[in-house]
Backbone as ProteinMPNN parsed JSONL, in Angstrom:
{"seq_chain_A": "MGNQSYIIDSQLTEVSYAEPVTLAEAKLYIRVSHTSEDAQVASFISAARKTIEDAAGISILTKTVKVWFSNKGGSFNLPFGPVISDVVLYDDYTGTLLTDKRIMGGNYPVVKFPKIDTLRAEYQVGMTHVPVALKFAILDQVNHMYENRGAGAEGMGICEKAWRACQQFNRTSPIL", "coords_chain_A": {"N_chain_A": [[-7.052, 13.422, 23.513], [-6.254, 15.785, 22.914], [-5.023, 18.658, 20.71], [-4.553, 16.957, 18.472], [-3.796, 15.168, 15.425], [-4.954, 11.926, 14.187], [-5.539, 8.748, 13.442], [-8.583, 7.238, 13.176], [-9.871, 4.806, 12.266], [-9.659, 2.688, 9.45], [-10.073, 1.157, 6.068], [-9.532, -0.829, 3.495], [-9.964, -1.602, 0.109], [-9.269, -3.675, -2.481], [-9.313, -2.943, -5.994], [-8.351, -3.708, -8.399], [-6.792, -6.664, -9.637], [-5.013, -7.56, -11.036], [-1.71, -8.798, -10.765], [1.342, -7.479, -10.7], [3.487, -8.95, -11.639], [3.851, -11.622, -13.634], [2.718, -15.417, -13.475], [4.576, -16.644, -15.461], [6.741, -14.907, -15.436], [7.822, -15.069, -12.782], [8.208, -18.098, -12.492], [10.126, -18.202, -14.337], [12.251, -16.387, -13.219], [12.719, -17.971, -10.533], [13.54, -19.96, -11.63], [11.959, -22.491, -12.123], [10.45, -24.819, -14.319], [8.466, -26.635, -14.36], [4.913, -27.312, -13.985], [3.573, -28.326, -12.063], [3.61, -26.706, -9.451], [2.457, -24.589, -9.924], [0.114, -23.454, -8.647], [1.069, -23.003, -6.363], [3.195, -21.052, -6.578], [1.863, -18.981, -7.934], [0.246, -18.066, -5.405], [2.449, -17.264, -4.064], [3.247, -14.915, -5.281], [1.186, -13.309, -5.105], [1.24, -12.835, -2.228], [3.769, -11.994, -1.97], [3.774, -9.415, -3.12], [1.8, -8.175, -1.532], [3.725, -8.196, 0.979], [5.55, -6.728, -0.106], [4.415, -4.185, -0.723], [3.459, -3.677, 2.2], [6.231, -3.289, 3.319], [7.015, -1.258, 1.975], [5.478, 0.867, 2.32], [3.309, 1.455, 0.427], [0.764, 1.23, -2.478], [0.309, -0.819, -4.541], [-1.561, -1.956, -6.197], [-4.486, -1.08, -7.509], [-6.559, 0.568, -4.954], [-9.576, 0.999, -3.229], [-9.958, 3.357, -0.512], [-11.15, 3.904, 2.705], [-10.721, 6.28, 5.44], [-11.185, 7.086, 8.855], [-10.658, 9.657, 10.67], [-9.335, 12.129, 12.918], [-8.702, 15.691, 12.79], [-8.133, 17.619, 14.149], [-5.214, 18.852, 14.714], [-4.788, 19.832, 12.252], [-3.096, 19.054, 10.357], [-3.356, 16.266, 9.056], [-1.857, 13.533, 7.622], [-2.97, 11.781, 4.947], [-2.923, 8.203, 5.04], [-2.469, 6.15, 3.067], [-1.079, 5.553, -0.189], [0.373, 5.727, -3.37], [-1.796, 8.256, -4.222], [-4.457, 8.454, -6.242], [-6.692, 9.424, -7.38], [-9.422, 12.231, -6.831], [-9.593, 13.255, -3.364], [-12.086, 12.777, -1.413], [-13.95, 14.111, 1.182], [-15.804, 13.842, 4.385], [-17.808, 15.135, 6.528], [-18.114, 12.922, 9.276], [-19.732, 12.51, 11.404], [-22.326, 13.968, 10.807], [-22.783, 13.275, 8.101], [-22.242, 14.934, 6.138], [-21.199, 16.008, 2.885], [-17.97, 17.534, 2.266], [-17.24, 20.628, 1.089], [-15.306, 22.768, 1.263], [-12.755, 22.566, 1.886], [-8.841, 21.954, 2.413], [-6.316, 20.603, 1.026], [-2.998, 19.626, 0.595], [-0.703, 18.655, -1.564], [0.573, 15.893, -3.504], [1.221, 12.819, -4.498], [0.967, 11.683, -1.667], [-0.985, 13.275, 0.039], [-1.752, 15.884, 2.439], [-3.984, 16.785, 4.718], [-5.19, 19.818, 5.348], [-7.146, 21.233, 6.071], [-10.681, 20.97, 6.709], [-10.66, 21.597, 10.42], [-11.556, 19.431, 12.268], [-12.826, 16.727, 14.198], [-14.166, 14.595, 13.158], [-13.884, 13.454, 10.72], [-14.275, 11.742, 7.459], [-12.361, 10.426, 4.867], [-12.43, 9.602, 1.404], [-10.881, 7.839, -1.185], [-8.758, 6.589, -3.807], [-6.026, 4.621, -4.52], [-2.647, 3.737, -5.617], [-0.706, 2.409, -8.235], [0.008, 3.511, -11.588], [1.805, 3.03, -13.217], [4.401, 0.257, -12.381], [7.44, 0.384, -10.812], [10.467, -0.988, -12.083], [12.288, -1.41, -9.986], [10.567, -2.211, -7.848], [9.1, -4.339, -9.161], [11.379, -6.342, -9.343], [11.754, -6.414, -6.616], [9.338, -7.658, -5.627], [9.604, -10.254, -7.354], [12.18, -10.951, -6.002], [11.194, -11.556, -3.633], [9.523, -13.437, -4.252], [11.192, -15.671, -4.716], [12.443, -15.93, -2.404], [10.325, -16.972, -0.682], [9.821, -19.233, -2.149], [12.033, -20.737, -1.759], [12.025, -21.16, 1.064], [10.026, -22.515, 1.465], [7.923, -24.362, 3.465], [9.283, -23.59, 5.72], [7.835, -22.57, 7.931], [6.023, -19.856, 9.475], [7.533, -18.14, 10.866], [9.794, -18.178, 9.421], [9.259, -16.765, 7.108], [9.849, -13.92, 6.763], [10.465, -10.764, 5.071], [12.823, -10.817, 2.819], [16.157, -9.651, 2.633], [17.275, -8.39, 0.356], [14.726, -7.494, -0.91], [13.769, -6.046, 0.859], [15.532, -3.896, 1.048], [15.273, -2.927, -1.572], [12.66, -1.738, -0.893], [13.104, 0.461, 0.495], [13.582, 2.854, -0.679], [10.975, 3.72, -1.711], [9.682, 3.937, 0.871], [8.307, 6.393, 2.628], [9.065, 7.062, 5.213], [11.432, 6.206, 5.821], [14.939, 6.115, 6.99], [16.802, 5.215, 4.902], [18.428, 5.44, 2.018]], "CA_chain_A": [[-5.982, 13.383, 22.69], [-5.734, 17.098, 22.768], [-5.206, 19.102, 19.741], [-3.932, 16.184, 17.627], [-4.405, 14.651, 14.38], [-4.849, 10.789, 14.338], [-6.464, 7.796, 12.374], [-9.597, 6.398, 14.028], [-10.227, 3.38, 11.683], [-9.456, 2.552, 7.932], [-10.441, 0.306, 5.166], [-8.849, -0.856, 2.107], [-10.756, -2.409, -0.634], [-8.783, -3.949, -3.743], [-10.215, -2.948, -7.117], [-7.66, -4.351, -9.6], [-6.357, -7.847, -9.124], [-3.849, -8.271, -11.858], [-0.488, -8.87, -10.052], [2.305, -6.798, -11.533], [4.312, -9.845, -11.918], [3.184, -12.981, -14.064], [3.418, -16.576, -13.114], [5.8, -16.932, -16.38], [7.936, -14.193, -15.102], [8.12, -15.359, -11.489], [9.017, -19.016, -12.605], [11.548, -17.862, -14.888], [13.146, -15.953, -11.997], [13.055, -18.772, -9.479], [13.907, -21.115, -12.532], [10.901, -23.412, -12.357], [10.068, -25.155, -15.767], [7.551, -27.839, -14.534], [3.567, -26.769, -13.796], [3.137, -28.946, -10.684], [4.001, -26.14, -8.216], [1.898, -23.371, -10.571], [-0.691, -22.6, -7.638], [1.809, -22.428, -5.228], [3.82, -19.746, -7.221], [1.06, -17.752, -7.814], [-0.061, -17.744, -4.312], [3.457, -16.528, -3.537], [3.176, -13.598, -6.109], [0.141, -12.499, -4.195], [1.69, -12.894, -0.979], [5.008, -11.099, -1.906], [3.186, -8.235, -3.598], [1.416, -7.557, -0.423], [4.376, -7.851, 1.533], [6.316, -5.297, -0.702], [3.505, -3.097, -0.426], [3.668, -3.041, 3.417], [7.458, -2.691, 3.592], [7.433, -0.074, 1.05], [4.276, 1.866, 2.638], [2.613, 1.97, -0.651], [-0.21, 0.517, -2.83], [0.947, -1.116, -6.137], [-2.68, -2.61, -7.053], [-5.612, 0.089, -7.351], [-7.521, 0.16, -3.906], [-10.462, 2.048, -2.764], [-9.62, 3.775, 0.799], [-11.86, 4.995, 3.662], [-10.044, 6.742, 6.839], [-11.852, 7.824, 9.306], [-9.605, 10.342, 11.164], [-9.535, 13.522, 13.619], [-7.857, 16.466, 12.164], [-7.997, 18.892, 15.118], [-4.383, 19.395, 14.4], [-4.636, 20.498, 10.931], [-1.912, 18.392, 9.358], [-3.327, 14.882, 8.973], [-1.35, 12.829, 6.639], [-3.32, 10.686, 4.355], [-2.018, 6.977, 5.3], [-1.984, 5.466, 1.946], [-0.825, 6.341, -1.185], [0.314, 6.853, -4.028], [-3.07, 8.999, -4.18], [-4.589, 8.588, -7.87], [-8.109, 10.035, -7.515], [-9.807, 13.182, -5.84], [-9.837, 12.928, -2.195], [-13.292, 13.285, -1.036], [-14.102, 14.244, 2.755], [-17.304, 14.178, 4.772], [-18.14, 15.187, 8.228], [-18.66, 11.547, 9.633], [-20.938, 12.681, 12.191], [-23.411, 14.439, 10.081], [-22.66, 12.63, 6.759], [-22.263, 15.876, 5.168], [-20.087, 16.13, 2.009], [-17.279, 18.848, 2.743], [-16.487, 21.034, -0.271], [-14.648, 23.605, 1.774], [-11.418, 21.893, 2.26], [-7.625, 22.504, 2.032], [-5.437, 19.426, 0.817], [-1.994, 19.703, -0.085], [0.256, 17.437, -1.966], [0.128, 15.103, -4.897], [0.953, 11.278, -4.278], [0.936, 11.524, -0.243], [-1.319, 14.491, 0.378], [-2.005, 16.206, 4.067], [-5.537, 17.524, 5.164], [-4.85, 20.892, 6.357], [-8.661, 21.997, 6.824], [-11.305, 21.504, 7.979], [-10.095, 21.056, 11.606], [-12.617, 19.12, 12.912], [-12.627, 15.535, 14.568], [-15.17, 13.37, 12.907], [-13.388, 13.442, 9.434], [-13.995, 10.577, 6.67], [-11.91, 10.354, 3.469], [-12.416, 8.442, 0.486], [-10.185, 8.071, -2.462], [-8.2, 5.62, -4.62], [-4.466, 4.674, -4.342], [-2.363, 2.53, -6.527], [0.294, 2.885, -9.184], [-0.455, 3.136, -12.869], [3.116, 2.076, -13.791], [5.122, -0.091, -11.313], [8.833, 0.741, -11.179], [11.123, -1.836, -12.144], [12.975, -1.938, -8.577], [9.375, -2.824, -7.417], [9.059, -5.61, -9.95], [12.346, -7.071, -8.601], [11.669, -7.003, -5.301], [8.691, -8.772, -5.644], [10.516, -11.603, -7.914], [13.181, -11.612, -5.079], [10.545, -12.107, -2.187], [8.673, -14.803, -4.413], [12.14, -16.619, -4.629], [12.716, -16.087, -0.66], [9.355, -17.518, -0.249], [9.832, -20.518, -2.878], [13.241, -21.548, -1.367], [11.857, -21.327, 2.389], [8.591, -23.003, 1.582], [7.935, -25.573, 4.64], [9.651, -23.114, 6.992], [6.876, -21.877, 8.798], [5.44, -18.422, 9.532], [8.829, -17.451, 11.354], [10.954, -18.189, 8.389], [8.883, -16.412, 5.965], [9.834, -12.623, 6.843], [10.923, -10.16, 4.072], [14.21, -10.994, 2.34], [16.814, -8.537, 2.868], [17.087, -7.757, -0.832], [13.447, -6.779, -1.457], [13.328, -5.017, 1.859], [16.348, -2.724, 0.549], [14.775, -2.089, -2.623], [11.218, -0.887, -0.723], [13.21, 1.761, 1.207], [13.709, 4.023, -1.578], [9.772, 4.039, -1.801], [9.257, 4.381, 2.058], [8.588, 7.845, 3.102], [9.324, 7.002, 6.763], [12.679, 5.454, 5.742], [16.089, 7.2, 6.679], [18.08, 4.965, 4.008], [18.208, 5.734, 0.466]], "C_chain_A": [[-5.4, 14.749, 22.191], [-5.985, 17.697, 21.34], [-4.339, 18.348, 18.455], [-4.539, 15.767, 16.284], [-4.154, 13.233, 14.393], [-5.816, 9.784, 13.51], [-7.409, 7.128, 13.65], [-9.847, 4.95, 13.503], [-9.864, 3.666, 10.169], [-9.741, 1.181, 7.188], [-10.09, 0.209, 3.752], [-9.778, -1.843, 1.523], [-10.014, -2.547, -2.231], [-9.961, -3.826, -4.902], [-9.598, -3.559, -8.192], [-6.935, -5.391, -8.692], [-5.346, -8.219, -10.128], [-2.347, -7.716, -11.249], [0.372, -8.259, -11.309], [3.378, -7.667, -11.993], [3.591, -11.268, -12.237], [3.588, -14.119, -13.696], [4.559, -17.085, -14.155], [6.955, -15.953, -15.556], [8.678, -14.665, -13.824], [8.968, -16.983, -11.698], [10.214, -18.991, -13.494], [12.64, -17.397, -13.98], [13.44, -16.79, -11.207], [13.368, -20.04, -10.425], [13.32, -22.44, -12.165], [10.367, -23.95, -13.496], [8.734, -26.174, -15.619], [6.076, -26.851, -13.863], [3.338, -27.404, -12.552], [3.031, -27.949, -9.537], [3.242, -24.53, -8.784], [1.112, -22.54, -9.356], [-0.003, -22.212, -6.714], [2.709, -21.047, -5.465], [3.134, -18.788, -7.393], [0.589, -17.426, -6.643], [1.099, -16.996, -3.577], [3.588, -15.18, -4.173], [2.343, -12.741, -5.258], [0.613, -11.939, -2.891], [2.802, -11.943, -0.736], [4.52, -9.716, -2.336], [2.688, -7.428, -2.282], [2.58, -7.334, 0.716], [5.338, -6.588, 1.172], [5.441, -4.105, -0.384], [3.579, -2.75, 1.233], [4.996, -2.792, 4.022], [7.637, -1.478, 2.941], [6.368, 1.178, 1.92], [3.436, 2.397, 1.447], [1.325, 1.118, -1.054], [0.314, 0.184, -4.171], [-0.568, -1.333, -6.981], [-3.581, -1.416, -6.474], [-6.421, -0.325, -6.167], [-8.217, 1.0, -3.685], [-10.005, 2.29, -1.102], [-10.764, 4.675, 1.29], [-11.067, 5.034, 4.918], [-10.779, 7.453, 7.383], [-10.767, 8.596, 10.514], [-10.228, 11.75, 11.885], [-8.389, 14.37, 13.101], [-7.744, 17.675, 12.873], [-6.481, 19.528, 15.136], [-4.078, 20.281, 13.253], [-3.672, 20.127, 10.017], [-1.989, 16.865, 9.468], [-2.751, 14.418, 7.847], [-2.183, 11.69, 6.018], [-2.545, 9.482, 4.427], [-1.655, 6.058, 4.117], [-1.647, 6.12, 0.859], [0.079, 5.322, -2.422], [-1.249, 7.305, -4.272], [-3.312, 8.905, -5.874], [-5.967, 8.938, -8.363], [-8.262, 11.586, -6.711], [-9.829, 12.557, -4.525], [-11.252, 13.523, -1.608], [-13.523, 12.961, 0.509], [-15.569, 14.67, 3.029], [-17.015, 14.362, 6.31], [-18.571, 13.876, 8.6], [-19.78, 11.571, 10.507], [-22.169, 12.956, 11.596], [-23.601, 13.701, 8.627], [-22.438, 13.723, 5.624], [-20.77, 15.953, 4.1], [-19.313, 17.725, 2.188], [-16.72, 19.319, 1.429], [-15.331, 22.122, 0.169], [-13.488, 22.97, 2.565], [-9.983, 22.284, 1.5], [-6.838, 21.063, 1.969], [-4.017, 19.617, 0.012], [-1.044, 18.464, -0.225], [-0.058, 16.575, -2.871], [-0.172, 13.407, -4.505], [0.598, 10.889, -2.51], [0.51, 12.901, 0.364], [-1.699, 14.569, 1.949], [-3.36, 17.114, 3.783], [-5.031, 18.603, 5.856], [-6.035, 21.564, 6.955], [-9.729, 21.305, 6.292], [-10.5, 20.865, 9.287], [-11.077, 20.785, 12.391], [-12.285, 17.467, 13.697], [-13.235, 14.185, 14.369], [-15.045, 13.492, 11.348], [-13.479, 11.956, 8.529], [-13.619, 11.002, 5.398], [-11.887, 9.328, 2.564], [-11.788, 8.664, -0.581], [-9.614, 6.649, -2.806], [-6.639, 5.91, -4.615], [-3.962, 3.457, -5.483], [-1.291, 3.095, -7.616], [-0.218, 2.446, -10.563], [0.786, 2.523, -13.73], [3.964, 1.429, -12.569], [6.533, -0.222, -11.595], [9.57, -0.789, -11.613], [11.806, -2.64, -10.884], [11.614, -2.771, -8.122], [9.079, -4.264, -7.834], [9.954, -6.693, -9.382], [12.223, -7.551, -7.467], [10.636, -7.812, -4.963], [8.902, -10.063, -6.017], [11.449, -12.046, -6.833], [12.237, -12.163, -4.048], [9.893, -13.501, -2.564], [9.788, -15.851, -4.491], [12.681, -16.888, -3.29], [11.624, -17.043, -0.37], [9.344, -19.169, -0.743], [10.743, -21.378, -2.089], [12.977, -21.815, -0.01], [10.727, -22.085, 2.445], [8.996, -24.167, 2.906], [8.755, -24.847, 5.827], [9.081, -22.624, 8.049], [6.794, -20.562, 8.722], [6.867, -17.606, 10.152], [9.602, -17.508, 10.196], [10.56, -17.318, 7.381], [8.892, -14.793, 6.004], [10.175, -12.023, 5.155], [12.446, -10.545, 3.664], [14.888, -9.676, 2.429], [17.015, -7.833, 1.568], [16.059, -6.826, -1.404], [13.452, -5.736, -0.376], [14.296, -3.737, 1.463], [15.93, -1.812, -0.507], [13.414, -1.232, -2.399], [11.597, 0.242, -0.025], [13.491, 2.845, 0.37], [12.212, 4.397, -1.813], [8.956, 4.651, -0.674], [9.417, 5.722, 2.61], [9.047, 8.014, 4.403], [10.925, 6.67, 6.862], [13.807, 6.334, 5.601], [17.02, 6.377, 5.76], [17.419, 5.213, 2.688], [19.379, 5.59, -0.175]], "O_chain_A": [[-4.472, 14.921, 21.401], [-7.004, 17.353, 20.742], [-3.64, 18.961, 17.648], [-5.723, 16.013, 16.056], [-2.965, 13.034, 14.638], [-6.837, 10.223, 12.981], [-7.026, 6.67, 14.726], [-10.01, 4.017, 14.289], [-9.796, 4.823, 9.753], [-9.602, 0.136, 7.824], [-10.344, 1.096, 2.937], [-10.311, -2.743, 2.172], [-10.171, -1.658, -3.068], [-11.084, -4.33, -4.879], [-10.372, -4.006, -9.039], [-6.571, -5.24, -7.526], [-4.821, -9.323, -9.977], [-1.95, -6.551, -11.262], [0.182, -8.461, -12.509], [4.216, -7.169, -12.746], [2.94, -11.921, -11.421], [4.8, -14.198, -13.494], [5.409, -17.877, -13.747], [7.989, -16.463, -15.127], [9.907, -14.676, -13.752], [10.09, -17.16, -11.222], [11.179, -19.738, -13.328], [13.76, -17.909, -13.961], [14.613, -16.657, -10.858], [13.43, -21.14, -9.876], [14.042, -23.407, -11.922], [9.41, -23.223, -13.764], [8.056, -26.471, -16.602], [6.283, -25.768, -13.317], [2.67, -26.652, -11.843], [2.342, -28.326, -8.589], [3.444, -23.487, -8.163], [1.324, -21.357, -9.088], [-0.273, -21.159, -6.135], [2.847, -20.164, -4.619], [3.557, -17.672, -7.095], [0.389, -16.212, -6.62], [0.862, -16.23, -2.643], [4.089, -14.297, -3.477], [2.705, -11.666, -4.779], [0.415, -10.778, -2.53], [2.923, -11.244, 0.27], [5.044, -8.8, -1.702], [3.069, -6.29, -2.007], [2.446, -6.324, 1.407], [5.754, -5.721, 1.941], [5.885, -3.126, 0.217], [3.753, -1.572, 1.544], [5.063, -2.183, 5.09], [8.444, -0.665, 3.392], [6.746, 2.347, 1.999], [2.947, 3.526, 1.428], [0.805, 0.385, -0.213], [0.762, 1.102, -4.858], [-0.728, -0.969, -8.146], [-3.487, -0.912, -5.355], [-6.977, -1.422, -6.204], [-7.71, 2.106, -3.872], [-9.703, 1.269, -0.484], [-11.243, 5.68, 0.764], [-10.738, 3.981, 5.465], [-11.211, 8.452, 6.808], [-10.104, 7.826, 11.209], [-11.267, 12.319, 11.552], [-7.26, 13.896, 12.973], [-7.314, 18.696, 12.335], [-6.408, 20.687, 15.545], [-3.307, 21.24, 13.265], [-3.421, 20.779, 9.003], [-1.032, 16.195, 9.854], [-3.195, 14.978, 6.845], [-2.095, 10.601, 6.585], [-1.434, 9.556, 3.903], [-0.682, 5.306, 4.162], [-1.885, 7.327, 0.842], [0.339, 4.155, -2.131], [-1.943, 6.336, -4.579], [-2.434, 9.253, -6.663], [-6.339, 8.781, -9.526], [-7.318, 12.041, -6.066], [-10.073, 11.351, -4.478], [-11.378, 14.73, -1.396], [-13.345, 11.852, 1.013], [-16.309, 15.417, 2.388], [-16.177, 13.819, 7.03], [-19.682, 13.649, 8.121], [-20.703, 10.762, 10.404], [-23.112, 12.204, 11.845], [-24.737, 13.652, 8.154], [-22.451, 13.456, 4.422], [-19.602, 15.952, 4.489], [-19.912, 18.8, 2.231], [-15.929, 18.663, 0.752], [-14.427, 22.305, -0.647], [-13.429, 22.941, 3.794], [-9.902, 22.765, 0.37], [-6.81, 20.427, 3.022], [-4.049, 19.749, -1.212], [-0.717, 17.609, 0.598], [-1.273, 16.505, -3.056], [-1.255, 12.862, -4.295], [0.005, 9.85, -2.22], [1.281, 13.6, 1.022], [-1.916, 13.563, 2.625], [-3.613, 17.892, 2.863], [-4.447, 18.416, 6.923], [-6.049, 22.249, 7.978], [-9.545, 21.019, 5.109], [-9.834, 19.833, 9.211], [-11.546, 21.62, 13.165], [-11.091, 17.193, 13.578], [-13.056, 13.121, 14.962], [-16.087, 13.627, 10.707], [-12.75, 11.043, 8.917], [-14.307, 11.809, 4.773], [-11.388, 8.237, 2.843], [-12.034, 9.745, -1.117], [-9.961, 5.66, -2.161], [-6.097, 7.013, -4.679], [-4.644, 2.581, -6.014], [-1.156, 4.314, -7.724], [-0.744, 1.353, -10.772], [0.711, 1.736, -14.674], [4.215, 2.245, -11.682], [6.879, -0.897, -12.564], [8.889, -1.764, -11.297], [11.906, -3.854, -10.703], [11.691, -3.998, -8.066], [8.86, -5.188, -7.049], [9.5, -7.769, -8.993], [12.445, -8.715, -7.135], [10.813, -8.668, -4.096], [8.539, -10.999, -5.304], [11.618, -13.248, -6.626], [12.509, -13.273, -3.59], [9.698, -14.436, -1.788], [9.393, -17.006, -4.336], [13.3, -17.922, -3.037], [11.991, -18.041, 0.25], [8.997, -20.115, -0.036], [10.432, -22.52, -1.751], [13.643, -22.766, 0.4], [10.359, -22.378, 3.583], [10.102, -24.641, 3.166], [8.898, -25.48, 6.873], [9.712, -22.261, 9.041], [7.501, -20.005, 7.882], [7.105, -16.455, 9.786], [10.227, -16.454, 10.08], [11.474, -16.988, 6.626], [8.015, -14.247, 5.335], [10.127, -12.778, 4.184], [13.231, -10.468, 4.609], [14.227, -8.645, 2.308], [16.93, -6.606, 1.628], [16.237, -5.813, -2.079], [13.151, -4.582, -0.679], [13.819, -2.608, 1.569], [16.037, -0.587, -0.576], [12.998, -0.371, -3.174], [10.736, 1.094, 0.193], [13.649, 3.914, 0.961], [12.113, 5.569, -2.173], [8.023, 5.445, -0.788], [10.501, 6.148, 3.01], [9.439, 9.132, 4.74], [11.559, 6.873, 7.897], [13.957, 7.115, 4.661], [18.172, 6.809, 5.772], [16.226, 5.191, 2.387], [19.443, 5.771, -1.391]]}, "name": "protein", "num_of_chains": 1, "seq": "MGNQSYIIDSQLTEVSYAEPVTLAEAKLYIRVSHTSEDAQVASFISAARKTIEDAAGISILTKTVKVWFSNKGGSFNLPFGPVISDVVLYDDYTGTLLTDKRIMGGNYPVVKFPKIDTLRAEYQVGMTHVPVALKFAILDQVNHMYENRGAGAEGMGICEKAWRACQQFNRTSPIL"}
């Protein structure tokens, strides 16, 4: 791989489970007044939030992250954010906690040092406040899923309205 920085493996574990959109909010938005589909709408909320997280490249719920990576290039972008805790680095080969480190940035930091190939980072990501645009993106996606239920997996992509809302949060998007 030469003098590159790259991900070897990663693990995300959800810490909080309170969805940013309630069942009542979703039912009001999609205009459902009965209770017979509450379980399905609740599952749509969770699936829609995960879809929005993937499309925007962010974590809405709090998650614990472990990332195994090589930082020989000295500019490794931590892959999940926004970061809400200190980033703890280990030499994964020896298991040693590394205190001599250089990490730049806030929500989406970059590991500049140490420049070794057996690093493990542990940190937490998530949002302390979910922007209104993301809440509406989740609601739009729930509506899309509800309207297209039964269409099969191929008909359940992200709806265009939600996707466009996600682009303002995506660090790699050319759209804004």
